[in-house]
Short mmCIF file of C-alpha atoms and ligand atoms in Angstrom, two decimals:
data_model
loop_
_atom_site.label_atom_id
_atom_site.label_comp_id
_atom_site.label_asym_id
_atom_site.label_seq_id
_atom_site.Cartn_x
_atom_site.Cartn_y
_atom_site.Cartn_z
CA MET H 1 0.00 0.00 0.00
CA HIS H 2 1.06 3.60 -0.60
CA ILE H 3 0.71 5.27 2.83
CA ALA H 4 1.08 8.86 4.06
CA VAL H 5 1.98 9.38 7.72
CA ILE H 6 1.57 12.96 8.95
CA GLY H 7 3.82 14.19 11.77
CA ALA H 8 7.43 13.19 12.44
CA GLY H 9 7.23 13.03 16.23
CA ILE H 10 7.85 9.68 17.88
CA ASN H 11 4.36 8.34 17.08
CA GLY H 12 4.57 9.17 13.37
CA ALA H 13 8.19 7.97 13.11
CA CYS H 14 7.46 4.61 14.77
CA THR H 15 4.29 4.16 12.69
CA ALA H 16 6.13 4.92 9.44
CA TRP H 17 8.97 2.54 10.38
CA GLU H 18 6.61 -0.30 11.36
CA LEU H 19 4.52 0.10 8.18
CA ALA H 20 7.65 0.08 6.02
CA ARG H 21 8.88 -3.05 7.79
CA ALA H 22 5.53 -4.63 6.94
CA GLY H 23 6.27 -3.97 3.26
CA HIS H 24 4.37 -0.75 2.58
CA SER H 25 5.59 2.25 0.64
CA VAL H 26 5.52 5.07 3.20
CA VAL H 27 6.02 8.84 3.05
CA LEU H 28 6.39 10.64 6.39
CA PHE H 29 5.32 14.29 6.13
CA GLU H 30 6.51 16.85 8.68
CA ARG H 31 5.82 20.55 8.47
CA ASP H 32 8.92 21.46 10.51
CA THR H 33 11.84 19.10 11.15
CA ALA H 34 11.66 15.63 12.67
CA MET H 35 11.35 15.51 16.49
CA ALA H 36 11.01 19.29 16.76
CA HIS H 37 8.09 19.33 19.20
CA THR H 38 6.57 17.22 22.00
CA SER H 39 8.83 14.23 21.45
CA ARG H 40 11.98 16.18 22.36
CA ALA H 41 10.38 17.95 25.34
CA SER H 42 9.57 14.95 27.51
CA THR H 43 10.84 14.08 30.99
CA LYS H 44 13.13 11.63 29.13
CA LEU H 45 11.85 8.60 31.03
CA LEU H 46 11.36 5.20 29.46
CA HIS H 47 9.00 3.98 32.10
CA GLY H 48 5.95 1.95 32.96
CA GLY H 49 4.61 4.93 34.89
CA LEU H 50 4.38 3.91 38.53
CA ARG H 51 1.65 6.43 39.26
CA TYR H 52 -0.63 5.13 36.48
CA LEU H 53 -1.19 2.09 38.71
CA GLU H 54 -3.25 4.38 40.95
CA ASN H 55 -5.57 4.98 38.00
CA GLY H 56 -5.86 1.23 37.38
CA GLU H 57 -4.04 1.45 34.02
CA PHE H 58 -2.48 -2.01 34.37
CA ARG H 59 -2.54 -2.82 30.65
CA LEU H 60 -0.70 0.37 29.80
CA VAL H 61 1.89 -0.09 32.55
CA ARG H 62 2.58 -3.71 31.54
CA GLU H 63 2.97 -2.73 27.89
CA ALA H 64 5.20 0.24 28.75
CA LEU H 65 7.45 -1.88 30.97
CA SER H 66 7.93 -4.38 28.18
CA GLU H 67 8.60 -1.58 25.68
CA ARG H 68 11.08 -0.01 28.11
CA ARG H 69 13.19 -3.16 27.87
CA ALA H 70 12.93 -3.23 24.07
CA TRP H 71 14.34 0.32 23.87
CA PHE H 72 17.27 -0.64 26.14
CA ASP H 73 17.97 -3.70 23.99
CA ASP H 74 17.68 -2.01 20.59
CA ALA H 75 19.23 1.41 21.21
CA PRO H 76 21.52 1.17 24.28
CA GLN H 77 23.46 4.19 23.00
CA HIS H 78 20.42 6.43 23.72
CA ALA H 79 18.51 4.51 26.43
CA ARG H 80 19.61 3.08 29.76
CA PRO H 81 18.21 1.75 33.04
CA LEU H 82 17.92 4.37 35.78
CA LYS H 83 17.76 3.71 39.52
CA LEU H 84 15.37 6.11 41.25
CA THR H 85 15.05 6.99 44.92
CA LEU H 86 11.58 7.63 46.31
CA PRO H 87 12.04 9.30 49.71
CA ILE H 88 9.25 8.85 52.26
CA TYR H 89 8.50 11.76 54.59
CA ARG H 90 6.14 11.81 57.54
CA THR H 91 4.01 14.42 55.72
CA ALA H 92 3.59 12.33 52.53
CA ARG H 93 0.09 12.03 51.07
CA ARG H 94 0.61 8.35 50.32
CA PRO H 95 1.49 6.01 53.20
CA SER H 96 4.62 3.91 52.70
CA TRP H 97 2.61 0.64 52.77
CA MET H 98 0.66 1.87 49.73
CA ILE H 99 3.85 2.72 47.85
CA SER H 100 5.32 -0.63 48.82
CA ILE H 101 2.30 -2.46 47.33
CA GLY H 102 2.51 -0.31 44.20
CA LEU H 103 6.21 -1.04 43.74
CA GLY H 104 5.60 -4.76 44.33
CA LEU H 105 2.99 -4.70 41.57
CA TYR H 106 5.37 -2.69 39.37
CA ASP H 107 8.04 -5.38 39.86
CA LEU H 108 5.49 -8.06 39.01
CA LEU H 109 4.38 -6.31 35.84
CA ALA H 110 8.06 -5.88 34.88
CA THR H 111 8.78 -9.62 35.21
CA GLY H 112 11.46 -10.55 32.71
CA SER H 113 12.87 -7.00 32.56
CA GLY H 114 16.21 -8.17 33.93
CA LEU H 115 16.24 -5.23 36.39
CA PRO H 116 16.46 -5.64 40.18
CA ARG H 117 13.32 -5.44 42.35
CA HIS H 118 12.58 -2.40 44.51
CA THR H 119 14.21 -2.11 47.94
CA TRP H 120 13.60 -0.20 51.19
CA GLN H 121 16.40 1.91 52.69
CA SER H 122 16.49 3.13 56.27
CA GLN H 123 16.69 6.85 57.03
CA GLU H 124 20.41 6.51 57.73
CA LEU H 125 21.14 4.78 54.46
CA THR H 126 18.97 7.25 52.54
CA ILE H 127 20.87 10.22 53.96
CA GLY H 128 24.20 8.48 53.34
CA LYS H 129 23.37 8.05 49.68
CA ASN H 130 21.50 11.38 49.24
CA PRO H 131 23.42 13.87 51.40
CA HIS H 132 21.52 16.86 49.92
CA LEU H 133 18.04 15.60 50.86
CA LYS H 134 16.46 17.41 53.79
CA THR H 135 16.26 15.09 56.78
CA ASP H 136 13.40 16.63 58.78
CA GLY H 137 10.56 14.08 58.83
CA LEU H 138 12.43 11.67 56.55
CA LEU H 139 11.51 8.07 57.38
CA GLY H 140 13.57 6.31 54.72
CA SER H 141 13.23 5.66 51.01
CA PHE H 142 12.39 3.11 48.38
CA THR H 143 14.62 2.53 45.39
CA PHE H 144 13.31 1.14 42.12
CA TRP H 145 14.36 0.94 38.47
CA ASP H 146 13.05 2.68 35.38
CA GLY H 147 14.79 4.00 32.28
CA GLN H 148 16.16 7.22 30.85
CA MET H 149 16.62 8.21 27.22
CA ASP H 150 17.92 11.07 25.16
CA ASP H 151 14.51 11.69 23.56
CA LEU H 152 15.83 13.78 20.66
CA GLN H 153 18.65 11.39 19.76
CA LEU H 154 16.52 8.26 20.23
CA GLY H 155 13.79 9.81 18.09
CA LEU H 156 16.31 10.64 15.34
CA TRP H 157 17.61 7.07 15.60
CA VAL H 158 14.05 5.85 14.88
CA ILE H 159 13.85 8.22 11.88
CA HIS H 160 17.14 6.77 10.63
CA GLN H 161 15.86 3.18 11.05
CA ALA H 162 12.68 4.15 9.22
CA GLN H 163 14.66 5.60 6.32
CA ASN H 164 16.79 2.46 6.18
CA SER H 165 13.55 0.46 5.89
CA GLY H 166 12.50 2.59 2.92
CA VAL H 167 10.46 5.43 4.47
CA LYS H 168 10.72 8.68 2.54
CA VAL H 169 10.88 11.54 5.06
CA SER H 170 9.57 14.83 3.73
CA GLU H 171 10.40 17.65 6.16
CA ASN H 172 9.16 21.25 5.83
CA THR H 173 6.01 19.86 4.21
CA GLY H 174 2.85 21.05 5.96
CA ILE H 175 -0.43 19.27 5.39
CA LYS H 176 -3.44 21.57 5.10
CA ALA H 177 -6.16 18.93 4.94
CA VAL H 178 -6.79 15.20 4.71
CA HIS H 179 -9.76 13.42 3.18
CA PRO H 180 -11.31 10.01 3.99
CA SER H 181 -10.83 9.12 0.29
CA GLY H 182 -7.03 9.14 0.83
CA GLN H 183 -6.34 12.59 -0.55
CA VAL H 184 -3.73 14.76 1.16
CA THR H 185 -3.71 18.50 0.46
CA PHE H 186 -0.45 20.34 1.10
CA SER H 187 -0.16 23.77 2.68
CA ASP H 188 1.25 25.07 -0.61
CA GLY H 189 -1.94 23.99 -2.41
CA GLY H 190 -0.91 20.77 -4.21
CA SER H 191 -2.44 17.38 -3.43
CA MET H 192 -1.58 13.68 -3.61
CA GLN H 193 -3.59 10.47 -3.45
CA PHE H 194 -2.73 7.65 -1.01
CA GLU H 195 -4.30 4.27 -0.22
CA GLN H 196 -4.07 5.02 3.49
CA ILE H 197 -3.36 8.10 5.63
CA VAL H 198 -2.23 8.10 9.26
CA ASN H 199 -2.73 11.37 11.12
CA ALA H 200 0.06 11.35 13.75
CA ALA H 201 0.11 15.11 14.27
CA GLY H 202 0.23 14.75 18.09
CA PRO H 203 -1.22 17.85 19.79
CA TRP H 204 -2.29 19.11 16.32
CA ALA H 205 -4.21 15.93 15.35
CA SER H 206 -7.64 17.36 16.21
CA GLN H 207 -6.77 20.67 14.55
CA LEU H 208 -5.93 18.84 11.30
CA LEU H 209 -9.27 17.00 11.44
CA ALA H 210 -11.12 20.26 12.07
CA ALA H 211 -9.31 21.95 9.16
CA SER H 212 -10.40 18.97 7.03
CA ARG H 213 -14.03 19.37 8.22
CA ILE H 214 -14.01 15.87 9.72
CA ASN H 215 -15.96 15.38 12.96
CA SER H 216 -14.30 13.06 15.45
CA GLN H 217 -15.57 11.15 18.46
CA HIS H 218 -12.33 11.58 20.38
CA SER H 219 -10.97 14.90 21.47
CA LEU H 220 -7.65 15.96 22.93
CA ASP H 221 -6.90 17.52 26.25
CA LEU H 222 -3.80 19.64 25.67
CA VAL H 223 -1.82 19.68 28.91
CA ARG H 224 1.45 21.59 29.02
CA GLY H 225 4.35 20.15 30.99
CA SER H 226 7.35 22.37 31.78
CA HIS H 227 10.85 21.53 32.97
CA ILE H 228 13.77 23.49 34.36
CA VAL H 229 17.42 22.47 34.03
CA LEU H 230 19.56 23.46 37.05
CA ASN H 231 23.25 24.19 36.61
CA ARG H 232 24.35 21.51 39.07
CA PRO H 233 24.96 17.80 38.78
CA CYS H 234 22.26 15.44 40.05
CA THR H 235 23.89 12.78 42.19
CA ASN H 236 20.73 10.79 42.83
CA PRO H 237 17.65 10.63 40.61
CA CYS H 238 14.54 11.11 42.75
CA LEU H 239 10.78 10.82 42.45
CA LEU H 240 9.12 13.17 44.95
CA GLU H 241 5.63 14.30 45.94
CA VAL H 242 4.92 17.99 45.29
CA PRO H 243 4.43 19.52 48.77
CA ASN H 244 0.73 19.48 49.82
CA GLU H 245 -0.32 17.75 46.59
CA ARG H 246 -0.67 14.20 45.32
CA ARG H 247 1.24 15.15 42.17
CA ILE H 248 4.72 13.83 41.78
CA PHE H 249 7.78 15.41 40.18
CA PHE H 250 11.25 14.22 39.24
CA SER H 251 14.78 15.45 39.86
CA LEU H 252 16.97 13.68 37.30
CA PRO H 253 20.49 13.75 35.91
CA TRP H 254 20.53 15.36 32.48
CA GLN H 255 23.65 16.16 30.46
CA GLY H 256 25.70 16.71 33.61
CA GLN H 257 23.01 18.95 35.16
CA THR H 258 19.70 18.46 36.99
CA LEU H 259 16.37 18.21 35.18
CA VAL H 260 13.34 19.08 37.33
CA GLY H 261 9.82 18.50 36.08
CA THR H 262 7.08 18.55 35.38
CA THR H 263 3.86 20.58 35.55
CA GLU H 264 0.32 20.10 34.23
CA GLU H 265 -1.33 23.20 32.76
CA ARG H 266 -4.30 22.92 30.42
CA GLN H 267 -4.03 24.84 27.16
CA LEU H 268 -6.88 25.53 24.74
CA ALA H 269 -4.75 25.84 21.58
CA PRO H 270 -1.61 23.84 20.65
CA THR H 271 0.59 26.96 20.49
CA PRO H 272 2.49 28.66 22.02
CA VAL H 273 4.24 26.05 24.19
CA THR H 274 6.47 27.85 26.68
CA PRO H 275 6.94 27.51 30.46
CA SER H 276 5.14 30.24 32.41
CA THR H 277 6.79 32.14 35.31
CA GLN H 278 4.33 30.42 37.67
CA GLU H 279 5.40 26.96 36.48
CA ILE H 280 9.08 27.83 36.92
CA ASP H 281 8.41 29.10 40.47
CA TYR H 282 6.33 25.98 41.20
CA LEU H 283 9.24 23.72 40.19
CA LEU H 284 11.83 25.79 42.12
CA ASN H 285 9.61 25.66 45.25
CA ALA H 286 9.04 21.93 44.94
CA TYR H 287 12.79 21.31 44.55
CA ASN H 288 13.72 23.63 47.44
CA HIS H 289 11.22 21.87 49.70
CA PHE H 290 13.29 18.69 49.57
CA PHE H 291 16.90 19.71 48.90
CA SER H 292 19.11 21.50 51.41
CA ILE H 293 21.12 23.66 48.99
CA PRO H 294 18.49 26.16 47.80
CA VAL H 295 18.15 27.16 44.15
CA THR H 296 16.82 30.36 42.60
CA SER H 297 16.07 31.38 39.04
CA ASP H 298 19.78 32.29 38.74
CA ASP H 299 20.59 28.58 38.93
CA ILE H 300 18.42 27.71 35.92
CA SER H 301 20.47 27.08 32.80
CA SER H 302 17.50 26.36 30.51
CA THR H 303 13.77 25.63 30.48
CA PHE H 304 11.52 23.81 28.04
CA ALA H 305 7.90 22.76 27.71
CA GLY H 306 5.85 20.27 25.73
CA LEU H 307 2.16 19.68 25.22
CA ARG H 308 0.70 16.31 26.20
CA PRO H 309 -1.88 15.27 23.62
CA LEU H 310 -4.08 13.37 26.10
CA VAL H 311 -7.26 11.57 25.14
CA LYS H 312 -9.98 13.57 26.94
CA SER H 313 -11.01 11.41 29.90
CA SER H 314 -10.94 13.30 33.20
CA SER H 315 -11.48 16.82 34.51
CA ASN H 316 -8.18 16.41 36.41
CA PRO H 317 -5.23 16.25 33.96
CA ASN H 318 -3.24 14.26 36.53
CA ARG H 319 -5.82 11.47 36.33
CA ALA H 320 -6.34 11.64 32.56
CA THR H 321 -5.44 8.40 30.79
CA ARG H 322 -2.07 8.08 29.04
CA GLU H 323 -3.53 5.36 26.78
CA TYR H 324 -3.71 5.91 23.05
CA ALA H 325 -6.81 5.63 20.87
CA PHE H 326 -7.43 5.40 17.13
CA GLU H 327 -10.29 6.72 15.05
CA ARG H 328 -10.97 5.72 11.47
CA HIS H 329 -12.64 7.79 8.75
CA GLY H 330 -12.52 5.84 5.48
CA LYS H 331 -8.85 5.62 4.48
CA LEU H 332 -7.77 7.93 7.28
CA ILE H 333 -6.71 6.77 10.76
CA THR H 334 -6.01 9.34 13.49
CA ILE H 335 -3.86 8.64 16.55
CA PHE H 336 -4.95 10.28 19.80
CA GLY H 337 -2.72 10.32 22.89
CA GLY H 338 0.03 7.85 23.76
CA LYS H 339 3.37 7.84 25.56
CA TRP H 340 6.89 8.05 24.18
CA THR H 341 7.72 4.70 25.77
CA THR H 342 4.81 2.89 24.09
CA ALA H 343 5.14 4.45 20.61
CA ARG H 344 6.40 1.24 19.00
CA ALA H 345 3.62 -0.88 20.55
CA MET H 346 1.13 1.70 19.31
CA ALA H 347 2.69 1.47 15.83
CA ARG H 348 2.26 -2.33 15.82
CA HIS H 349 -1.43 -1.92 16.76
CA ILE H 350 -2.00 0.57 13.98
CA THR H 351 -0.30 -1.70 11.45
CA LYS H 352 -2.62 -4.57 12.49
CA LEU H 353 -5.60 -2.25 12.16
CA ILE H 354 -4.54 -1.34 8.62
CA HIS H 355 -4.10 -5.02 7.71
CA ASN H 356 -7.45 -6.03 9.25
CA PRO H 357 -9.85 -3.14 8.60
C1 LIG N 401 6.04 17.47 29.48
C2 LIG N 401 5.93 16.09 28.93
C3 LIG N 401 6.67 15.08 29.51
C4 LIG N 401 6.57 13.79 29.00
N1 LIG N 401 7.36 12.82 29.53
C5 LIG N 401 7.31 11.58 29.04
C6 LIG N 401 8.19 10.59 29.52
O1 LIG N 401 9.05 10.86 30.36
N2 LIG N 401 8.08 9.35 29.01
C7 LIG N 401 7.14 9.02 28.08
O2 LIG N 401 7.06 7.84 27.70
N3 LIG N 401 6.30 9.95 27.56
C8 LIG N 401 6.38 11.22 28.01
N4 LIG N 401 5.59 12.19 27.50
C9 LIG N 401 4.65 11.85 26.41
C10 LIG N 401 5.33 11.87 25.06
O3 LIG N 401 6.34 12.85 25.00
C11 LIG N 401 4.30 12.14 23.96
O4 LIG N 401 3.23 11.25 24.11
C12 LIG N 401 4.88 11.98 22.57
O5 LIG N 401 6.08 12.69 22.42
C13 LIG N 401 3.87 12.46 21.54
O6 LIG N 401 4.47 12.29 20.29
P1 LIG N 401 3.72 12.69 18.96
O7 LIG N 401 4.50 12.11 17.84
O8 LIG N 401 2.28 12.29 19.07
O9 LIG N 401 3.73 14.29 18.96
P2 LIG N 401 4.86 15.32 18.46
O10 LIG N 401 6.21 14.92 18.91
O11 LIG N 401 4.40 16.68 18.81
O12 LIG N 401 4.84 15.15 16.88
C14 LIG N 401 3.77 15.62 16.11
C15 LIG N 401 4.38 16.23 14.84
O13 LIG N 401 3.36 16.50 13.92
C16 LIG N 401 3.76 17.65 13.18
N5 LIG N 401 2.56 18.22 12.56
C17 LIG N 401 1.48 18.71 13.20
N6 LIG N 401 0.57 19.14 12.30
C18 LIG N 401 1.09 18.92 11.08
C19 LIG N 401 0.62 19.18 9.76
N7 LIG N 401 -0.56 19.74 9.53
N8 LIG N 401 1.42 18.82 8.70
C20 LIG N 401 2.63 18.24 8.92
N9 LIG N 401 3.12 17.99 10.17
C21 LIG N 401 2.36 18.32 11.23
C22 LIG N 401 4.35 18.55 14.24
O14 LIG N 401 5.18 19.53 13.66
C23 LIG N 401 5.10 17.55 15.10
O15 LIG N 401 6.46 17.43 14.71
C24 LIG N 401 5.69 13.51 27.94
C25 LIG N 401 4.97 14.53 27.35
C26 LIG N 401 5.11 15.83 27.82
C27 LIG N 401 4.39 16.93 27.15
#
């Protein structure tokens, strides 16, 4: 089949690669350059998503944990296991027994991952290994394993694999409209006919449907997530609870510095995507609550933000599903939602859907 995939973020790149591997002739259209948007602005975790267990998303977590391993195996130059510390304070919203059960389940769902199980560390041991953590009210900590990637480089690696499998990547090629008949209209006015179109425009997927006058059952919740990079090394990756909230945030090593994120701010339109002053203050406050050497905006070396294209499912963005969904209109399939970690599994599902309409 002659297939057009629209959007060279991780979802479009993996879909194009998988379809080419299945023998199709694929063109991947991107209006900017590959991996220029959401897929390079993530928290850089290849993870099952421990907190999604609270929302009962067991299928998603199991799939993501298995995909996490596949990324480590296939692209070890850009993806690696990461040991995280989860400190437990007396003031935590979640009791340690609940976290212990969650981590036990996480280990179970990760069976076969080859990574060690979670452990409990006493207060003494926690302080010994994390000398910059504040000690007041600290009871101890759990350690568990997830993964970290260089999202831009891993994404470009996927693009490269896709090209090697025969995908033609057409950058700087905006798509103005798509049609259920298989017609693609370019922003410059020309058009082309395909046997199948995949709309993988991420946060812009609904906008492309609207511009094409196609009504869809699914809609996207656009939730901005911002990060700050602090000009200091991160000796111990941590998962922490935002003070007085159930939300969690991460402090992670990133290119010799410390990546702190993220936030959840609803946006009505997919642009602009920039961290607000309030989000930056929120992240600085959260970090300073737990670490003894305080940071100010002077310690920030860079900031970035991305827009989560979440399938609309909850009034609280923190509880909104990270699952993906597909919607078909004739020869057009649109991808809604998804995670970086699960992009290849999503691409296999979409390929099956195309083979078995
Ligand atoms: C703050 C944040 C943190 C995250 N952290 C993680 C994490 O740690 N781990 C994880 O697994 N997931 C994470 N995610 C989720 C993950 O990053 C996204 O699910 C994923 O990157 C979405 O990829 P995408 O390809 O759908 O979108 P994008 O990467 O945005 O790609 C869509 C592409 O479509 C192009 N496009 C749009 N419209 C058109 C058009 N009309 N014509 C041509 N091209 C078009 C855009 O230019 C863009 O390049 C995070 C997301 C955010 C926002």
